[in-house]
XYZ file of N, CA and C in Angstrom:
507
model
N 96.852 88.407 97.458
C 97.699 88.984 98.348
C 98.008 90.459 98.105
N 98.014 90.762 96.796
C 98.271 92.211 96.475
C 97.089 93.125 97.117
N 95.938 92.495 97.271
C 94.834 93.272 97.707
C 94.977 93.460 99.246
N 95.409 92.611 99.899
C 95.895 92.928 101.455
C 96.796 93.924 101.590
N 97.871 93.944 100.531
C 98.896 95.117 100.629
C 98.160 96.556 100.525
N 97.200 96.560 99.589
C 96.562 97.612 98.991
C 95.636 98.064 100.133
N 94.741 97.276 100.854
C 93.987 97.386 102.019
C 94.814 97.923 103.048
N 95.990 97.360 103.414
C 96.772 97.929 104.496
C 97.390 99.460 104.285
N 97.706 99.391 103.123
C 98.124 100.894 102.637
C 97.095 101.872 102.725
N 95.927 101.657 102.227
C 94.813 102.450 102.249
C 94.335 102.834 103.962
N 94.348 101.778 104.740
C 94.084 101.880 106.087
C 95.162 102.535 106.734
N 96.394 102.669 106.407
C 97.431 103.486 106.846
C 97.055 105.172 106.627
N 96.713 105.270 105.169
C 96.370 106.631 104.566
C 95.202 107.063 105.452
N 94.211 106.315 105.653
C 92.972 106.826 106.256
C 93.264 107.156 107.802
N 94.327 106.501 108.423
C 94.646 106.864 109.803
C 95.284 108.397 109.762
N 96.078 108.477 108.804
C 96.840 109.769 108.504
C 95.741 110.814 108.394
N 94.538 110.321 107.456
C 93.595 111.524 107.071
C 92.764 111.784 108.445
N 92.633 110.818 109.357
C 91.866 111.022 110.534
C 92.563 112.260 111.372
N 94.042 112.167 111.387
C 94.839 112.992 112.127
C 94.781 114.532 111.458
N 95.151 114.432 110.128
C 95.251 115.938 109.461
C 94.422 115.646 108.294
N 93.098 116.384 108.019
C 92.190 116.227 106.906
C 92.536 117.185 105.873
N 93.473 117.906 105.885
C 93.935 119.066 105.009
C 94.738 118.247 103.858
N 95.609 117.212 104.138
C 96.394 116.903 103.085
C 95.803 115.629 102.218
N 95.301 114.765 102.675
C 94.787 113.642 101.912
C 93.135 113.759 101.596
N 92.769 113.492 100.489
C 91.595 113.602 99.995
C 90.811 112.172 99.677
N 89.797 111.979 100.428
C 89.018 110.761 99.998
C 88.351 111.103 98.765
N 87.798 109.929 98.223
C 87.175 110.001 96.844
C 85.886 110.794 97.007
N 85.112 110.737 97.926
C 83.760 111.737 98.161
C 84.145 113.161 97.971
N 85.114 113.444 98.936
C 85.670 114.890 98.875
C 86.040 115.423 97.361
N 86.894 114.391 96.868
C 87.640 114.719 95.607
C 86.490 115.266 94.551
N 85.401 114.362 94.544
C 84.446 114.463 93.534
C 83.533 115.870 93.898
N 83.406 115.952 95.131
C 82.571 117.223 95.399
C 83.443 118.489 95.216
N 84.692 118.453 95.498
C 85.659 119.440 95.042
C 85.481 119.959 93.504
N 85.458 118.870 92.752
C 85.363 119.030 91.296
C 84.124 119.675 91.165
N 83.024 119.166 91.519
C 81.699 119.771 91.541
C 81.508 121.293 91.787
N 82.277 121.588 92.904
C 82.426 122.971 93.524
C 83.213 123.877 92.606
N 84.211 123.372 91.971
C 84.962 124.160 91.250
C 84.137 124.394 89.874
N 83.650 123.451 89.385
C 82.685 123.605 88.153
C 81.566 124.585 88.495
N 80.963 124.607 89.676
C 79.757 125.448 90.133
C 80.421 126.849 90.123
N 81.610 127.012 90.893
C 82.267 128.488 90.985
C 82.530 129.042 89.666
N 83.121 128.190 88.848
C 83.628 128.638 87.456
C 82.329 129.282 86.643
N 81.130 128.125 86.802
C 80.077 128.563 85.994
C 79.189 129.633 86.621
N 79.495 130.061 87.808
C 78.700 131.144 88.429
C 78.952 132.370 87.911
N 78.134 133.216 87.250
C 78.330 134.389 86.609
C 78.871 135.527 87.827
N 78.210 135.922 88.586
C 78.419 136.970 89.423
C 78.707 136.581 90.828
N 77.844 135.435 91.352
C 77.940 135.305 92.705
C 78.835 134.192 92.989
N 79.865 134.460 93.829
C 80.839 133.409 94.050
C 81.126 133.797 95.621
N 81.260 132.588 96.489
C 81.447 132.877 97.881
C 83.010 132.643 98.135
N 83.290 132.935 99.438
C 84.900 132.780 99.564
C 85.440 131.558 99.202
N 84.827 130.376 99.415
C 85.368 129.160 99.293
C 85.315 128.959 97.748
N 84.345 129.457 96.960
C 84.568 129.348 95.560
C 85.844 130.141 94.750
N 86.103 131.188 95.485
C 87.216 131.904 95.190
C 88.442 131.194 95.517
N 88.670 130.635 96.751
C 89.634 129.742 97.181
C 90.025 128.549 96.141
N 89.049 127.865 95.868
C 88.821 126.730 94.947
C 89.385 127.111 93.592
N 88.960 128.114 93.010
C 89.351 128.779 91.667
C 90.949 129.210 91.813
N 91.344 129.602 92.923
C 92.729 130.163 93.032
C 93.722 129.078 93.171
N 93.220 127.677 93.675
C 94.166 126.813 93.932
C 94.176 125.732 92.908
N 92.991 125.430 92.324
C 92.717 124.290 91.469
C 92.306 124.479 90.355
N 92.606 123.487 89.283
C 91.988 123.405 87.915
C 91.344 122.024 87.829
N 90.384 122.026 86.749
C 89.961 120.675 86.334
C 90.549 120.379 84.847
N 91.166 119.294 84.826
C 91.758 118.713 83.668
C 91.060 117.619 82.980
N 90.364 117.959 81.785
C 89.576 116.931 81.093
C 90.507 115.985 80.472
N 90.300 114.796 80.588
C 91.092 113.647 79.969
C 90.048 112.685 79.574
N 89.826 112.824 78.312
C 88.640 111.935 77.778
C 87.491 112.272 78.431
N 86.828 111.094 79.076
C 85.563 111.367 79.797
C 85.860 111.636 81.347
N 87.127 111.529 81.601
C 87.466 111.766 83.062
C 87.868 113.087 83.410
N 87.395 113.505 84.237
C 87.963 114.970 84.980
C 88.744 114.589 86.097
N 89.991 115.392 85.865
C 91.059 115.188 87.080
C 91.125 116.663 87.648
N 91.478 116.524 88.997
C 91.905 117.817 89.725
C 93.349 118.054 89.696
N 93.674 119.065 89.218
C 95.260 119.457 89.173
C 95.441 120.750 90.052
N 96.584 121.072 90.149
C 97.122 122.404 90.936
C 96.976 123.309 89.792
N 96.661 124.684 90.127
C 96.509 125.723 89.142
C 97.849 126.053 88.745
N 97.828 126.127 87.279
C 99.093 126.431 86.731
C 99.085 127.898 86.142
N 100.268 128.576 86.367
C 100.473 130.029 85.845
C 100.402 130.186 84.379
N 100.752 129.149 83.418
C 100.510 129.114 82.190
C 100.197 127.714 81.710
N 99.673 127.756 80.452
C 99.234 126.378 80.216
C 100.354 125.285 79.598
N 101.443 125.835 79.657
C 102.612 125.130 79.011
C 103.213 124.212 80.243
N 103.009 124.690 81.433
C 103.655 124.016 82.766
C 103.010 122.495 82.770
N 103.870 121.621 83.306
C 103.336 120.321 83.381
C 102.177 120.327 84.654
N 101.222 119.403 84.352
C 100.155 119.502 85.443
C 100.628 118.550 86.694
N 100.244 119.182 87.809
C 100.518 118.464 89.155
C 99.177 117.957 89.660
N 99.006 116.550 89.426
C 97.816 115.954 89.868
C 97.412 115.654 91.201
N 96.144 115.892 91.651
C 95.473 115.297 93.079
C 94.922 114.118 92.945
N 95.460 113.239 93.770
C 94.871 111.790 93.832
C 94.067 111.504 95.076
N 93.010 110.815 94.769
C 92.202 110.463 96.038
C 92.911 109.311 96.935
N 92.410 109.111 98.165
C 93.153 108.090 98.878
C 92.910 106.740 98.183
N 91.807 106.450 97.509
C 91.732 105.006 97.212
C 92.465 104.726 95.850
N 92.750 105.976 95.092
C 93.698 105.675 93.842
C 95.028 105.879 94.188
N 95.593 106.141 95.483
C 96.954 106.571 95.821
C 97.799 105.051 95.488
N 97.417 104.052 95.918
C 98.196 102.883 95.941
C 98.494 102.398 94.394
N 97.341 102.595 93.518
C 97.928 102.212 92.124
C 98.652 103.282 91.484
N 98.728 104.510 91.822
C 99.712 105.536 91.274
C 101.120 105.383 91.868
N 101.029 105.012 93.187
C 102.512 104.839 93.586
C 103.044 103.414 93.401
N 102.083 102.425 93.187
C 102.721 101.236 92.661
C 103.185 101.351 91.244
N 102.582 102.037 90.193
C 102.913 102.148 89.002
C 104.347 102.914 89.045
N 104.555 103.936 89.991
C 105.689 104.681 89.802
C 106.905 103.833 90.459
N 106.571 102.997 91.402
C 107.348 102.092 92.176
C 107.961 101.093 91.364
N 107.081 100.494 90.284
C 107.645 99.411 89.530
C 108.422 100.150 88.153
N 107.832 101.141 87.911
C 108.645 101.994 86.755
C 110.014 102.392 87.190
N 110.313 102.563 88.449
C 111.685 102.779 88.858
C 112.509 101.567 89.005
N 111.799 100.285 89.114
C 112.505 99.044 89.112
C 112.715 98.923 90.896
N 111.674 98.978 91.550
C 111.702 98.842 93.030
C 112.742 99.860 93.393
N 113.052 100.859 93.173
C 114.270 101.775 93.322
C 114.202 102.331 94.540
N 113.291 102.402 95.419
C 113.587 103.010 96.538
C 112.736 104.441 96.852
N 112.958 104.950 97.983
C 112.132 106.263 98.083
C 112.639 107.365 97.321
N 113.733 107.564 97.182
C 114.244 108.790 96.332
C 113.969 108.621 94.878
N 114.210 107.545 94.307
C 114.008 107.457 92.843
C 112.448 107.550 92.567
N 111.891 106.998 93.527
C 110.333 107.186 93.382
C 109.826 108.653 93.679
N 110.512 109.220 94.569
C 109.968 110.672 94.723
C 110.289 111.557 93.538
N 111.340 111.047 92.685
C 111.515 111.853 91.542
C 110.485 111.513 90.421
N 109.877 110.428 90.529
C 108.879 109.928 89.708
C 107.513 110.485 90.078
N 107.401 110.355 91.327
C 105.931 111.012 91.875
C 106.380 111.716 93.174
N 105.847 112.996 93.135
C 106.273 113.549 94.378
C 105.216 113.520 95.402
N 105.420 112.412 96.236
C 104.354 112.217 97.382
C 105.109 111.997 98.589
N 104.321 112.245 99.582
C 104.874 112.072 100.986
C 104.780 110.610 101.408
N 103.787 109.644 100.933
C 103.581 108.334 101.455
C 104.135 107.309 100.658
N 105.412 107.576 100.189
C 105.998 106.470 99.322
C 106.722 105.580 100.410
N 107.064 105.890 101.545
C 107.799 105.123 102.621
C 106.727 104.252 103.073
N 105.401 104.317 103.208
C 104.604 103.475 103.551
C 104.443 102.414 102.615
N 104.306 102.814 101.210
C 103.987 101.839 100.091
C 105.268 100.805 100.107
N 106.452 101.429 100.325
C 107.667 100.680 100.165
C 107.885 99.707 101.261
N 107.128 99.992 102.491
C 107.105 98.999 103.642
C 106.232 97.815 103.261
N 105.495 97.899 102.424
C 104.276 96.765 102.059
C 104.808 96.250 100.885
N 105.890 96.516 100.178
C 106.248 95.824 98.678
C 107.108 94.605 99.075
N 106.900 93.363 98.675
C 107.383 92.252 99.028
C 108.775 92.216 98.309
N 109.061 92.618 97.222
C 110.305 92.669 96.502
C 111.279 93.408 97.178
N 110.893 94.469 97.810
C 111.730 95.437 98.491
C 112.096 94.707 99.691
N 111.113 94.250 100.392
C 111.516 93.576 101.666
C 112.358 92.448 101.616
N 112.354 91.744 100.452
C 113.258 90.697 100.072
C 114.812 91.332 99.890
N 114.918 92.408 99.137
C 116.206 92.937 99.149
C 116.653 93.548 100.361
N 115.919 94.107 101.271
C 116.243 94.832 102.407
C 116.669 93.729 103.506
N 115.871 92.984 103.807
C 116.030 91.732 105.008
C 116.514 90.589 104.270
N 117.962 90.505 104.515
C 118.309 89.305 103.792
C 118.520 88.222 105.034
N 118.258 87.094 104.588
C 118.337 85.977 105.939
C 119.842 85.817 106.171
N 119.993 85.817 107.700
C 121.298 85.575 108.086
C 121.672 84.077 108.114
N 122.950 84.016 107.746
C 123.185 82.240 107.916
C 123.480 81.964 109.420
N 123.079 80.997 109.654
C 123.071 80.546 111.096
C 124.441 79.969 111.584
N 125.169 79.493 110.728
C 126.644 78.962 110.936
C 127.370 78.920 109.609
N 128.621 79.166 109.736
C 129.380 79.204 108.537
C 129.867 77.815 108.461
N 129.870 77.287 107.285
C 130.246 76.016 106.833
C 131.757 76.056 106.463
N 132.585 75.345 107.170
C 133.966 75.484 106.777
C 134.450 74.184 105.816
N 135.017 74.686 104.751
C 135.229 73.415 103.836
C 136.861 73.541 103.851
N 137.318 72.395 103.885
C 138.825 72.550 103.602
C 139.497 72.764 102.512
N 140.576 73.254 102.051
C 141.155 73.572 100.920
C 141.815 72.544 100.394
N 141.492 72.077 99.298
C 142.001 70.959 98.780
C 142.903 71.214 97.656
N 143.975 71.856 97.766
C 144.903 71.933 96.594
C 146.312 71.529 96.953
N 147.131 71.268 96.221
C 148.403 70.880 96.360
C 149.384 71.859 96.748
N 149.019 73.078 96.205
C 149.998 74.380 96.593
C 149.593 75.016 97.848
N 148.639 74.570 98.450
C 148.257 75.177 99.934
C 149.489 74.710 100.696
N 150.188 75.557 101.536
C 151.188 75.358 102.519
C 152.334 74.811 101.839
N 152.650 75.070 100.526
C 153.884 74.424 99.899
C 154.901 75.576 100.283
N 154.630 76.897 100.701
C 155.716 77.671 100.952
C 155.568 78.072 102.341
N 156.458 78.481 102.967
C 156.301 78.863 104.392
C 157.406 79.779 104.807
N 157.455 80.491 105.665
C 158.306 81.250 106.232
C 158.894 81.040 107.568
N 159.981 80.486 107.766
C 160.415 79.857 109.064
C 161.556 80.790 109.426
N 161.494 81.462 110.563
C 162.592 82.058 111.038
C 163.700 81.296 111.635
N 165.133 81.485 111.297
C 166.038 80.574 111.865
C 167.047 81.414 112.412
N 167.667 80.793 113.407
C 169.015 81.604 113.969
C 170.037 81.150 113.560
N 170.955 82.061 113.038
C 172.418 81.670 112.660
C 173.286 81.483 113.880
N 174.492 80.934 113.677
C 175.207 80.843 114.770
C 175.625 82.123 115.403
N 175.727 83.071 114.520
C 176.226 84.420 114.883
C 175.198 85.310 115.592
N 174.069 84.617 115.713
C 172.787 85.248 116.604
C 171.880 86.194 115.936
N 172.289 86.267 114.542
C 171.278 87.100 113.707
C 170.100 86.379 113.261
N 169.016 86.952 112.883
C 167.807 86.396 112.710
C 167.848 86.525 111.019
N 167.330 85.508 110.317
C 167.297 85.419 109.111
C 165.838 84.670 108.574
N 165.264 85.018 107.652
C 164.034 84.498 107.171
C 164.372 83.833 106.049
N 164.055 82.436 105.877
C 164.305 81.707 104.772
C 162.962 81.191 104.222
N 162.784 80.939 102.979
C 161.591 80.337 102.541
C 162.027 78.854 101.916
N 161.064 78.027 102.217
C 161.277 76.463 101.707
C 160.205 76.196 100.989
């Protein structure tokens, strides 16, 4: 069942990718970008415009055996901003979503700065249960069964002089 949500989420992202190819990165493009950055960084004196562009915008972060694409940092002390391919986006957003306790868009945006959190949230079953509460079809009326119910009342009485007074009985 979770795979169907993941497939729906990925299909939605691929639809958005077809509209604008600059924002989202499929896995093949992600790995070719890493290879192009490595080639541009390794090239001694011959770099084309695309190589200069990639080196000015991106870095490669080595995490064990895995190479990850990150945003170019001014200093090494800054926290890295990771780029994620479309196929891995579901897992990253799901991890952030459960880490915030199904917290919603704003809390997840603080955890992970992504535009597509709303799409993920729309496929989360736990959040759908929270948001859409079943309406009661009819209110069941139960009688109040206490001795004190209706033991006091206010009854207006008219005196012989014509003035009103309220007496409790």
